[in-house]
PDB file of C-alpha atoms in Angstrom:
ATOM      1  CA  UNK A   1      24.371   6.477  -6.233  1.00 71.00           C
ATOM      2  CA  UNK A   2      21.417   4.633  -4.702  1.00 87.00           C
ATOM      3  CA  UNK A   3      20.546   4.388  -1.136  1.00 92.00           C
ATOM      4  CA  UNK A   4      17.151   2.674  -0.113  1.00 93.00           C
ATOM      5  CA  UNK A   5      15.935   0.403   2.972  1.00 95.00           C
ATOM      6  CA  UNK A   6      13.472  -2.249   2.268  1.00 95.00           C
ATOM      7  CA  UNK A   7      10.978  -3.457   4.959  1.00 94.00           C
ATOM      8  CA  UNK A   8       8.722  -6.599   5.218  1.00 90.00           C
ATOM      9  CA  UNK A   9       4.740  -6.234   4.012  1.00 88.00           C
ATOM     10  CA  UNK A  10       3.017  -6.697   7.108  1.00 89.00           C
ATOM     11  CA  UNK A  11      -0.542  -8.324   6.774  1.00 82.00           C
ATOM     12  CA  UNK A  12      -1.856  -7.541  10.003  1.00 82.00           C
ATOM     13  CA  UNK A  13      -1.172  -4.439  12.029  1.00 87.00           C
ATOM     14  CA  UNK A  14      -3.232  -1.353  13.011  1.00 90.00           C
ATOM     15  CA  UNK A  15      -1.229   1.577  11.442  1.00 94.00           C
ATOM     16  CA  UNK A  16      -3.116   3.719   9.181  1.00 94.00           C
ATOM     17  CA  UNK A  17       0.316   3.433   6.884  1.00 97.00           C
ATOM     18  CA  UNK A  18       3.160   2.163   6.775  1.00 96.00           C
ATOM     19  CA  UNK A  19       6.095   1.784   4.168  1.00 97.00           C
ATOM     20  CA  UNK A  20       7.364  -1.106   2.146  1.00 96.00           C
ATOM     21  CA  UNK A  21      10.537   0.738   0.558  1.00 96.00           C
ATOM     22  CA  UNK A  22      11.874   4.412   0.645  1.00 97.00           C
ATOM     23  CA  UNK A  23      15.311   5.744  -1.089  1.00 95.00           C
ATOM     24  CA  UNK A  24      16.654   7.722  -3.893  1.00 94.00           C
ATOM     25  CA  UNK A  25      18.359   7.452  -6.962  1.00 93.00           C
ATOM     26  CA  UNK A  26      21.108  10.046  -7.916  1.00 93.00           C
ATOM     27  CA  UNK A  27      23.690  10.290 -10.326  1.00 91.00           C
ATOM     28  CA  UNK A  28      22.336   7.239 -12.157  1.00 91.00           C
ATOM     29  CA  UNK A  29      21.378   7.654 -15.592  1.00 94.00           C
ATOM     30  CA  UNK A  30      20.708   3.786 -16.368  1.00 95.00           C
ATOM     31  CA  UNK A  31      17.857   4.463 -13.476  1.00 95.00           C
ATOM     32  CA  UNK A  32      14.703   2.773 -15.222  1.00 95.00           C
ATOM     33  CA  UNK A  33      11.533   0.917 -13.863  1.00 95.00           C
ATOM     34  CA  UNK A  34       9.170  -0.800 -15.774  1.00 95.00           C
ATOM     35  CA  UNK A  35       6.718  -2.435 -13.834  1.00 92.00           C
ATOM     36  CA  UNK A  36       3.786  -4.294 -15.775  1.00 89.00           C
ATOM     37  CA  UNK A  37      -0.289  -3.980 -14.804  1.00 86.00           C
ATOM     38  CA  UNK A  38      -0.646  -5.853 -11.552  1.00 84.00           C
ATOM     39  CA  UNK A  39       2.870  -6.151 -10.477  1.00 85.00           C
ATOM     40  CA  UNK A  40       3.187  -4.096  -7.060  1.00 86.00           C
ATOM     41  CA  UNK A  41       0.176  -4.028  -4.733  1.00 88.00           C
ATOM     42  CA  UNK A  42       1.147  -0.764  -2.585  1.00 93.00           C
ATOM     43  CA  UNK A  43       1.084   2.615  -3.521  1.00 96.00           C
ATOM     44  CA  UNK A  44       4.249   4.874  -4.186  1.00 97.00           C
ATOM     45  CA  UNK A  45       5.097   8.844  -4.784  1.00 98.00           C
ATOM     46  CA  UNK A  46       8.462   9.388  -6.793  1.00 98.00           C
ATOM     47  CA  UNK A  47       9.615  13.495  -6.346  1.00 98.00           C
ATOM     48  CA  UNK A  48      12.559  14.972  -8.227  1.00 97.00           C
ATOM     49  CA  UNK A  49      15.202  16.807  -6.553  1.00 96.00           C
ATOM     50  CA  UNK A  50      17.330  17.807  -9.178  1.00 96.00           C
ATOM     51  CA  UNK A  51      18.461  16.685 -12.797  1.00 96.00           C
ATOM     52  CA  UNK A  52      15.802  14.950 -15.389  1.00 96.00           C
ATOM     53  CA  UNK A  53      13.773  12.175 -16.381  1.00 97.00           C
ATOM     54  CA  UNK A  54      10.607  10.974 -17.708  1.00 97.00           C
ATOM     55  CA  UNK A  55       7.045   8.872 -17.142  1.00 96.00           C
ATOM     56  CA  UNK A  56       5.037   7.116 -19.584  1.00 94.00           C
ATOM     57  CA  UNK A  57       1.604   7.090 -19.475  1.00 88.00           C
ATOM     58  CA  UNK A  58      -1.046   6.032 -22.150  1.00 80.00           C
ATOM     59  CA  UNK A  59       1.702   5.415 -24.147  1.00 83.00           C
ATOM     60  CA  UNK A  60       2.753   9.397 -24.190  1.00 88.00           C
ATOM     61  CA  UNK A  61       6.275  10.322 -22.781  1.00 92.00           C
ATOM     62  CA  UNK A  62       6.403  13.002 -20.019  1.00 93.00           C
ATOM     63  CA  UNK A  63       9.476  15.251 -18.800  1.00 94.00           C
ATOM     64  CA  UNK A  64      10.042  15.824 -15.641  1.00 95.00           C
ATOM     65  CA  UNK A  65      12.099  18.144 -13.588  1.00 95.00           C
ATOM     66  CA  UNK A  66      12.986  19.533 -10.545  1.00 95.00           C
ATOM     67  CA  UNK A  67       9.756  19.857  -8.485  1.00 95.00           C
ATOM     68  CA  UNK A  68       7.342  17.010 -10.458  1.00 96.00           C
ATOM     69  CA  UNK A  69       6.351  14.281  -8.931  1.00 97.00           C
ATOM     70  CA  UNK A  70       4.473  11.306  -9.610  1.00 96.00           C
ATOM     71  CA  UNK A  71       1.901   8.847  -7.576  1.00 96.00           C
ATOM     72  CA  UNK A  72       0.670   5.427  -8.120  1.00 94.00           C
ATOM     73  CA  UNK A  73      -1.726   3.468  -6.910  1.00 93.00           C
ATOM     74  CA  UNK A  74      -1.752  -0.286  -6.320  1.00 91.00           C
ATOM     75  CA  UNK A  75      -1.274  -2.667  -9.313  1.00 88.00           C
ATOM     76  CA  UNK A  76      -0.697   0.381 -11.829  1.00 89.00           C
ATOM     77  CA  UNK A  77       1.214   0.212 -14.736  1.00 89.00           C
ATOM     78  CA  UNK A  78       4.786   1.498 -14.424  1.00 94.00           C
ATOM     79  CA  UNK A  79       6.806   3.313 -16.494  1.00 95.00           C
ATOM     80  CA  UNK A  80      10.061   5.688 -16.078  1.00 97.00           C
ATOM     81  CA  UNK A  81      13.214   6.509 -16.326  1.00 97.00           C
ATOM     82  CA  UNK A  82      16.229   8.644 -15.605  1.00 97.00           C
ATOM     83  CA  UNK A  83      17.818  11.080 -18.745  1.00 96.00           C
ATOM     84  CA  UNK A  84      20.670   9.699 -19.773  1.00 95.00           C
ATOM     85  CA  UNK A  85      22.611  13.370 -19.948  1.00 94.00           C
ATOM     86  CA  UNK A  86      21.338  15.004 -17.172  1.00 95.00           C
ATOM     87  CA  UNK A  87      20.501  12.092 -14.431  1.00 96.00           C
ATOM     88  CA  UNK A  88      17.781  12.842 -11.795  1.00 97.00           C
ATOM     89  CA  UNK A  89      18.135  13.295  -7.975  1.00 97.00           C
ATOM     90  CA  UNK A  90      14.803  11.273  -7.800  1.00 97.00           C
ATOM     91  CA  UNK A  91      13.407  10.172  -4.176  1.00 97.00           C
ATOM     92  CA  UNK A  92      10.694   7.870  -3.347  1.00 97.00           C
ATOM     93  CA  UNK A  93       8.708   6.005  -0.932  1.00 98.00           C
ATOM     94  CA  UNK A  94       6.461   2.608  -1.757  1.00 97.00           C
ATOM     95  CA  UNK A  95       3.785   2.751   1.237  1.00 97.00           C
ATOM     96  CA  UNK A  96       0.417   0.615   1.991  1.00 95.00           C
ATOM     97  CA  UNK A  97      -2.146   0.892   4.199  1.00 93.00           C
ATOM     98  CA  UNK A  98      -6.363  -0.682   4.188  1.00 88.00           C
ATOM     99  CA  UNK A  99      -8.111   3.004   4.079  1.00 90.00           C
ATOM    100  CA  UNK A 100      -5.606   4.830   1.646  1.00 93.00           C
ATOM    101  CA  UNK A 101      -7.575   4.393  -1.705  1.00 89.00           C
ATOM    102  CA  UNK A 102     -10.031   5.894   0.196  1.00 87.00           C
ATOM    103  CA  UNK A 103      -7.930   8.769   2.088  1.00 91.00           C
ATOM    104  CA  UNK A 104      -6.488   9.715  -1.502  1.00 91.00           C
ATOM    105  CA  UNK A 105      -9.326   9.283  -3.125  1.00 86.00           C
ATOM    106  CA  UNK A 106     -11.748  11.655  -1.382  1.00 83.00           C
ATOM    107  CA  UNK A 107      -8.784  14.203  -1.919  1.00 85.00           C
ATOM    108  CA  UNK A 108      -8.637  13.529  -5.821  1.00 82.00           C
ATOM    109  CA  UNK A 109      -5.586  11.972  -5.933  1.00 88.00           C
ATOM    110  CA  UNK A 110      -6.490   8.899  -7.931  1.00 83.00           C
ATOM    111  CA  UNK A 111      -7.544  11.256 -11.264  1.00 80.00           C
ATOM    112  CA  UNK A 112      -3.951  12.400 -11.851  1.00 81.00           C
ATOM    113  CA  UNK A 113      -0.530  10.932 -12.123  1.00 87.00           C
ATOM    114  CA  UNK A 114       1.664  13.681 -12.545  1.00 93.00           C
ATOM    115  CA  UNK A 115       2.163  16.699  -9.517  1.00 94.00           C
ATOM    116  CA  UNK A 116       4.357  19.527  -9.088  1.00 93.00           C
ATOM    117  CA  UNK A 117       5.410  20.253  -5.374  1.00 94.00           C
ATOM    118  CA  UNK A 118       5.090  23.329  -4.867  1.00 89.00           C
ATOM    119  CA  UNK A 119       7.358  23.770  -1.433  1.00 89.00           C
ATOM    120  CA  UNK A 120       9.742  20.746  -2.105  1.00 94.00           C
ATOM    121  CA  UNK A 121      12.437  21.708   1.402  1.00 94.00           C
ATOM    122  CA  UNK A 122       9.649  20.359   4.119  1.00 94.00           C
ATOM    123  CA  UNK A 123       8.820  17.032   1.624  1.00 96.00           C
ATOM    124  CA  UNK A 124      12.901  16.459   1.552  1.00 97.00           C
ATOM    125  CA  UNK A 125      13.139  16.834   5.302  1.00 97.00           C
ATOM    126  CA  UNK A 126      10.326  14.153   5.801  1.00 97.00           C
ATOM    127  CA  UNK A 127      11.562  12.088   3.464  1.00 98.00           C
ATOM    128  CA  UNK A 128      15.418  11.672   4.665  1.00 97.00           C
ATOM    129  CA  UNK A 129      13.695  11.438   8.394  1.00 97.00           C
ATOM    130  CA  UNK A 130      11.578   8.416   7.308  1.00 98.00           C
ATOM    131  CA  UNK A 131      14.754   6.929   5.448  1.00 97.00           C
ATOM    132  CA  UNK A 132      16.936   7.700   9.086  1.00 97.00           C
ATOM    133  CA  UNK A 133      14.243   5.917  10.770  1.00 97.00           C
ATOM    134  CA  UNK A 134      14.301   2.782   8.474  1.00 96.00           C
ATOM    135  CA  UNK A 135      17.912   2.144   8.357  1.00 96.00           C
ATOM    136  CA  UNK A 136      18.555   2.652  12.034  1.00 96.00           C
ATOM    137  CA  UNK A 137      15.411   0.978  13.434  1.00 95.00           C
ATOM    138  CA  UNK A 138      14.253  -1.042  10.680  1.00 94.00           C
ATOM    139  CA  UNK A 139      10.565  -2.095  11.754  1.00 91.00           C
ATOM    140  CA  UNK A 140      11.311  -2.184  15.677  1.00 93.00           C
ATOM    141  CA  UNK A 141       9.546   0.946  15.930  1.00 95.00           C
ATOM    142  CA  UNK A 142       6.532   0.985  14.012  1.00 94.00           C
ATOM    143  CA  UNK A 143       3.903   3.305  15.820  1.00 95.00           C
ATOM    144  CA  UNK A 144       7.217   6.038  14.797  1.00 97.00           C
ATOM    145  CA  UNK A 145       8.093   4.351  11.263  1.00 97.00           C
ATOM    146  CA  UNK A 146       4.184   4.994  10.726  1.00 97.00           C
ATOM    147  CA  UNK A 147       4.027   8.396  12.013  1.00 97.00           C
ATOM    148  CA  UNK A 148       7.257   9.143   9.735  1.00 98.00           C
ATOM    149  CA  UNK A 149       5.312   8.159   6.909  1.00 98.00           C
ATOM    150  CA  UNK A 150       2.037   9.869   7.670  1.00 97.00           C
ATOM    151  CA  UNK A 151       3.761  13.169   7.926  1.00 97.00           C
ATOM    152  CA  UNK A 152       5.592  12.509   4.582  1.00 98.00           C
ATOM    153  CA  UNK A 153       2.117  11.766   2.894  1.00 97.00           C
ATOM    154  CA  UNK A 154       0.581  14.831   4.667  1.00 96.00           C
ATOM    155  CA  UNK A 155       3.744  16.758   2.951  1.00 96.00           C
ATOM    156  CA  UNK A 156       2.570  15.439  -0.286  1.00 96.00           C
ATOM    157  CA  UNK A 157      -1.270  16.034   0.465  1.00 94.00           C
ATOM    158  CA  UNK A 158      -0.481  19.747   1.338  1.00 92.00           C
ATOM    159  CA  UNK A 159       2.045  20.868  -1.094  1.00 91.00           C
ATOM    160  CA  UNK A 160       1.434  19.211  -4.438  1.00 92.00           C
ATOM    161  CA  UNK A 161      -0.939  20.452  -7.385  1.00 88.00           C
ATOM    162  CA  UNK A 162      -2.127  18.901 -10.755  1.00 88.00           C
ATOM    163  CA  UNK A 163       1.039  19.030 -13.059  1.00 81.00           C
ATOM    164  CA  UNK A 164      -0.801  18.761 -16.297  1.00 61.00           C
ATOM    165  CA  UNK A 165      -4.217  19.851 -17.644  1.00 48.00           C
ATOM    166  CA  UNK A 166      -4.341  16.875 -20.015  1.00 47.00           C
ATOM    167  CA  UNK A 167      -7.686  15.596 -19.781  1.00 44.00           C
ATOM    168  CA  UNK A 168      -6.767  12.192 -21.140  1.00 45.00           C
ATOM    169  CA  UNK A 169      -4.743  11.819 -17.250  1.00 44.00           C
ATOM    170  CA  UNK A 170      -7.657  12.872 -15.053  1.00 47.00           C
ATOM    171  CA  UNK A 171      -8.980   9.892 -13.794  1.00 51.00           C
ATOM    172  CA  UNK A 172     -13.202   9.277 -13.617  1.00 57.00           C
ATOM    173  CA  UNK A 173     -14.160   9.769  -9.713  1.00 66.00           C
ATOM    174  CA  UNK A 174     -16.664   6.851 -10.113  1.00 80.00           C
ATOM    175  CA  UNK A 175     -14.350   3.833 -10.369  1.00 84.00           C
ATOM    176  CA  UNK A 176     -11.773   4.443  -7.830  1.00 78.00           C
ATOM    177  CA  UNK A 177     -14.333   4.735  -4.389  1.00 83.00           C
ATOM    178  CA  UNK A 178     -15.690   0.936  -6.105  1.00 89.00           C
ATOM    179  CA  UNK A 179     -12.312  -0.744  -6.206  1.00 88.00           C
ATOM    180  CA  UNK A 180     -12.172  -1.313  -2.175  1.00 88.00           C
ATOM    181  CA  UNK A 181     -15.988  -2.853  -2.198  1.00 91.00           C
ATOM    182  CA  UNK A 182     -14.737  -4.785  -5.784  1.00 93.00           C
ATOM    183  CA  UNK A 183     -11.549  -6.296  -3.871  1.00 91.00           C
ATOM    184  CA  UNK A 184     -13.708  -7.652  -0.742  1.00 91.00           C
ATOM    185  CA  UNK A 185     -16.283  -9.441  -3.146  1.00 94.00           C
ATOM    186  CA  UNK A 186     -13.651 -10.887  -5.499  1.00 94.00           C
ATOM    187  CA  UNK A 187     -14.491 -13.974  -4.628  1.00 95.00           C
ATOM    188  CA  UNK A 188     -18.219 -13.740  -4.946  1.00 95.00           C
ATOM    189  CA  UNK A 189     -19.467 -14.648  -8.309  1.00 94.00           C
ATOM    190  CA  UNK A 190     -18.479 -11.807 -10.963  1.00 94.00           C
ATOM    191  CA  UNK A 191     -21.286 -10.055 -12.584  1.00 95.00           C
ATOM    192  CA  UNK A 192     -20.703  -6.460 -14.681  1.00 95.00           C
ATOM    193  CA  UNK A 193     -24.028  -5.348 -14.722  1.00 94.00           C
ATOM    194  CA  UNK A 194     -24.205  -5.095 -11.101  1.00 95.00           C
ATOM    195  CA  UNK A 195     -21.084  -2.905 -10.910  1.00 95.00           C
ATOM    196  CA  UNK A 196     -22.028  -0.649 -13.920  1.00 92.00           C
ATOM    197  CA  UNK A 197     -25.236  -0.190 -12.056  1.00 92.00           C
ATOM    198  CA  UNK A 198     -23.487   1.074  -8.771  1.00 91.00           C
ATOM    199  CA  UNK A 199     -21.423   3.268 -10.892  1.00 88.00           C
ATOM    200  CA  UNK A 200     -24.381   4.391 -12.503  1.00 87.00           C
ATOM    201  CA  UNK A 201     -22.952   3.702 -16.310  1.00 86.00           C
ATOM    202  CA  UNK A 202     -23.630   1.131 -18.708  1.00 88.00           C
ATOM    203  CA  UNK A 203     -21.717  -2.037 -18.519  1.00 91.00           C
ATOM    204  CA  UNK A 204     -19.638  -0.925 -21.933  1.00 89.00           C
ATOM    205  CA  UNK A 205     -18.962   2.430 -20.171  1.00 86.00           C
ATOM    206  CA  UNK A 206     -17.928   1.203 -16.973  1.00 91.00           C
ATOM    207  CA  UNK A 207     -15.563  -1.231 -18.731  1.00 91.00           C
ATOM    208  CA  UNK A 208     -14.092   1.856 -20.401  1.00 86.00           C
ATOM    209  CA  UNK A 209     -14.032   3.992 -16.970  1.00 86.00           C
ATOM    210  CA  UNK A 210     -11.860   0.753 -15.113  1.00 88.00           C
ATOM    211  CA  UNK A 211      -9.626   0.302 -17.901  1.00 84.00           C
ATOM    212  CA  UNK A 212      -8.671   4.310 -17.952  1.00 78.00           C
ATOM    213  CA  UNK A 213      -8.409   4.519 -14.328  1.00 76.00           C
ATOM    214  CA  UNK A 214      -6.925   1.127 -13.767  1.00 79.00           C
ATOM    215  CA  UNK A 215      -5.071   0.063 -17.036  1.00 76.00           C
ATOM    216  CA  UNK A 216      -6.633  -3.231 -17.118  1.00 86.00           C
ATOM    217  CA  UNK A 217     -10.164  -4.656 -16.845  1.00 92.00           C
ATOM    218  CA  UNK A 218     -12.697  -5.288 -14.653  1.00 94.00           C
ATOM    219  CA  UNK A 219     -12.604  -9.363 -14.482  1.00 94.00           C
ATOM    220  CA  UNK A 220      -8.490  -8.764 -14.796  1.00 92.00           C
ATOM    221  CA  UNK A 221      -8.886  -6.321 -11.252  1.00 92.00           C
ATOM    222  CA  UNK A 222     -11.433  -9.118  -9.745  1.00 94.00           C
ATOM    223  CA  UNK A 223      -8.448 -12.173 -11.091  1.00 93.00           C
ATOM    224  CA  UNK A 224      -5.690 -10.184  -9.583  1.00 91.00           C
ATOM    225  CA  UNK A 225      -7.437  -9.915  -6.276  1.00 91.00           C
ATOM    226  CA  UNK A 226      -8.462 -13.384  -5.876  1.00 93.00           C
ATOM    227  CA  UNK A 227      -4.828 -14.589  -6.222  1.00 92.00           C
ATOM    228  CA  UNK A 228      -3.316 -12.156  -3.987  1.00 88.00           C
ATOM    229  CA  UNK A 229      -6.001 -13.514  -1.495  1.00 91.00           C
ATOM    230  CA  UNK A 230      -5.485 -17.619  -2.293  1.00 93.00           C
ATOM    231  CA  UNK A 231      -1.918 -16.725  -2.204  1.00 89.00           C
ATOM    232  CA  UNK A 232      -2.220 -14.988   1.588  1.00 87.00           C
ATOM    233  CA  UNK A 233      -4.201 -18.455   2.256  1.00 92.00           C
ATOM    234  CA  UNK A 234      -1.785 -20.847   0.935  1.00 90.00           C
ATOM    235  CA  UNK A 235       0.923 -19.158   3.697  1.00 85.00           C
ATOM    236  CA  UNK A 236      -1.585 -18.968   6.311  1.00 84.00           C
ATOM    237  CA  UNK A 237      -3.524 -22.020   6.360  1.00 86.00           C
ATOM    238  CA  UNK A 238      -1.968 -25.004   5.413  1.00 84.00           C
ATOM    239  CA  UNK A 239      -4.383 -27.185   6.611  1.00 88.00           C
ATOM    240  CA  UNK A 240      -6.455 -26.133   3.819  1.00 91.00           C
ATOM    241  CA  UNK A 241      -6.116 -27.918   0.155  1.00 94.00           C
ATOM    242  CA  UNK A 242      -5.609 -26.564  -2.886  1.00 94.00           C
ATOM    243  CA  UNK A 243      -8.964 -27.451  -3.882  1.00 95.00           C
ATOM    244  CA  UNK A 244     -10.279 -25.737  -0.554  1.00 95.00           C
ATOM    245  CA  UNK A 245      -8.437 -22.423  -1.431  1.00 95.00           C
ATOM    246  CA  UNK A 246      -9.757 -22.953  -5.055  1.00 95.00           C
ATOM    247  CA  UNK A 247     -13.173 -22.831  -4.380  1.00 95.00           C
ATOM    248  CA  UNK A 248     -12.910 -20.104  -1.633  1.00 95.00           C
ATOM    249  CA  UNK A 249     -11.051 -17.546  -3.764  1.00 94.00           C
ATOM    250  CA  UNK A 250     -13.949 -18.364  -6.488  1.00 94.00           C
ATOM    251  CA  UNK A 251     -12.439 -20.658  -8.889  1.00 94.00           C
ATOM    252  CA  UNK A 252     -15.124 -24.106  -9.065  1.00 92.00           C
ATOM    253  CA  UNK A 253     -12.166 -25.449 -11.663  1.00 93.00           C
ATOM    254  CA  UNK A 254      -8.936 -26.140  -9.730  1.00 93.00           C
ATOM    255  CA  UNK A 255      -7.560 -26.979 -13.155  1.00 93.00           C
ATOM    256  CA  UNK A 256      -8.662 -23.398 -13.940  1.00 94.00           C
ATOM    257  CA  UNK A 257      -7.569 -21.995 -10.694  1.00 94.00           C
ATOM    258  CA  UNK A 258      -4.177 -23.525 -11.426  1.00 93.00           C
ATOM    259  CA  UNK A 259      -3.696 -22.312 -14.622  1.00 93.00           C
ATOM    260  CA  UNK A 260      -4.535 -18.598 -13.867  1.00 91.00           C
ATOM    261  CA  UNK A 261      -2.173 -18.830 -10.853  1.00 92.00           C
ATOM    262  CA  UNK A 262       0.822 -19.941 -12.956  1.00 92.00           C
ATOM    263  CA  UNK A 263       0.109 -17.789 -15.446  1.00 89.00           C
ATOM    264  CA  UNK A 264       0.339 -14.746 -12.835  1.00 86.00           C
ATOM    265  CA  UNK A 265       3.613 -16.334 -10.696  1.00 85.00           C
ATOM    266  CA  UNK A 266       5.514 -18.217 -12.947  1.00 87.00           C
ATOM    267  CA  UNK A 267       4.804 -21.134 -10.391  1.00 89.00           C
ATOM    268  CA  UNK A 268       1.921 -23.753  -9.422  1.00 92.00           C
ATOM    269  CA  UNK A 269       0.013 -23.099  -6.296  1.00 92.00           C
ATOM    270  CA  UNK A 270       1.599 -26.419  -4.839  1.00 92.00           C
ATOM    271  CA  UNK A 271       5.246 -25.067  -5.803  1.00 90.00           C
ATOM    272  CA  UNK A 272       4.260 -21.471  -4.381  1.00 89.00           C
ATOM    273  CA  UNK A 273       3.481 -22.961  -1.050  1.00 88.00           C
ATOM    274  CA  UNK A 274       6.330 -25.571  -0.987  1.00 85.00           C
ATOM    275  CA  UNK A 275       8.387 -22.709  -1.651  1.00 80.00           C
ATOM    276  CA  UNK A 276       7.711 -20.422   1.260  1.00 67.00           C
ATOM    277  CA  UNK A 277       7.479 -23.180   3.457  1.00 60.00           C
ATOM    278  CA  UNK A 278      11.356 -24.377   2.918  1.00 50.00           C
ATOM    279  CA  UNK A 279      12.282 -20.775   3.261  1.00 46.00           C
ATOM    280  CA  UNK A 280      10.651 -20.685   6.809  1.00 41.00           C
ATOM    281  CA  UNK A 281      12.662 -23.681   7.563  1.00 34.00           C
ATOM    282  CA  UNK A 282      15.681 -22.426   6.405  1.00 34.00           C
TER     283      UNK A 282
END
């Protein structure tokens, strides 16, 4: 069984959160997600109701139960899956927002993956409110559909704990408060020393620090940030070349900027433009 509501990324609004997706999965046992470095740009908390499954992370395989949760952060890795002979009850909610690498952050909940709820009944209740809200409102209501989804975080914030003691999971604290600062200056001219330096690290060990907490590397964080911005540009001002947006979002080659967009949506800048704009029509 799956039941889910999807709602539209808004760009511009004034909500602290908001969600992009929330559902569950139960009864499924071909239930699997595998999501690649840089693929979804929100964050998302997965909780299990009932049944089994597992998560992947560093390569190591993780069981999970009744109670365990997991939460990612934009552009993560992803990596799990339903047992195949007992089938989870697994629930979710994909949610975005400009300050929450920062909310979560401050709270410590970038240096772990896994969680264990510890009072599960009050994150359920929030959950199936938020899911009410979205299939009988859809986005009409979105000071509410915000609310819904603060309270569910708050759940989350309040009632979770570390799952694991593996050290290889807990996350540095000095790359995660960077990434916000990192994603407004994408487009400035790239240098590693200066970001080791306001880590306070050597350029090697910062490299080492992004990959761990990121799962990819610095200049690939910078590169995935500049497209998501030319892309947001290509919608919004049409006016604007592809030349223009080159050059803005950093990239003096727009035979370079090209090839690094294709490379990351299977489509030309030109063709990614052309495409949204006959769907507007349509």
């Amino acid at each position: 069984m799956l039941r889910q509501y999807l709602l539209p990324t808004l760009n511009d609004h004034e909500y602290m959160v908001l969600p992009e997706s929330i559902g569950w999965y139960r009864d499924a046992p071909e239930h699997e997600v595998d999501r690649k470095v840089g693929t979804l740009n929100n964050f998302s908390i997965h909780f299990v109701l009932s049944g089994s499954g597992f998560v992947e992370i560093e390569g190591k395989q993780f069981s999970l139960k009744r109670g365990d949760a997991f939460l990612y952060f934009p552009m993560q890795e992803q990596r799990y899956y339903s047992s195949k002979n007992d089938p989870w009850d697994i629930r979710w909610v994909h949610f975005y927002g400009s300050i929450l690498n920062q909310f979560l952050s401050e709270r410590g909940f970038h240096r772990y993956s896994l969680w264990n709820v510890q009072h599960i009944r009050p994150l359920v209740e929030a959950h199936e409110q938020l899911l009410i809200e979205a299939e009988k409102n859809s986005f009409l209501h979105l000071s509410r559909l915000s609310t819904l989804t603060y309270t569910f975080l708050m759940e989350f914030i309040t009632s979770t704990v570390p799952r694991t003691s593996d050290r290889r999971l807990e996350l540095d604290d000095r790359i995660h408060p960077l990434l916000p600062l990192m994603q407004r200056k994408a487009c400035e001219p790239f240098e590693l020393d200066y970001w080791a330096e306001q880590a306070g690290v050597s350029t090697y060990y910062f490299c080492r620090l992004f990959k761990r907490a990121t799962q990819m590397t610095p200049m690939a964080f910078i590169t995935l940030c500049r497209l998501q911005m030319s892309k947001q540009w290509l919608l919004d001002n049409k006016e604007m070349t592809i030349k223009e947006i080159a050059l803005k979002a950093g990239y003096p080659s727009i035979s370079y900027f090209n090839k690094r967009f294709l490379e990351q949506e299977g489509k030309t800048p030109t063709e990614y433009r052309q495409l949204f704009h006959h769907k507007t029509i349509e």
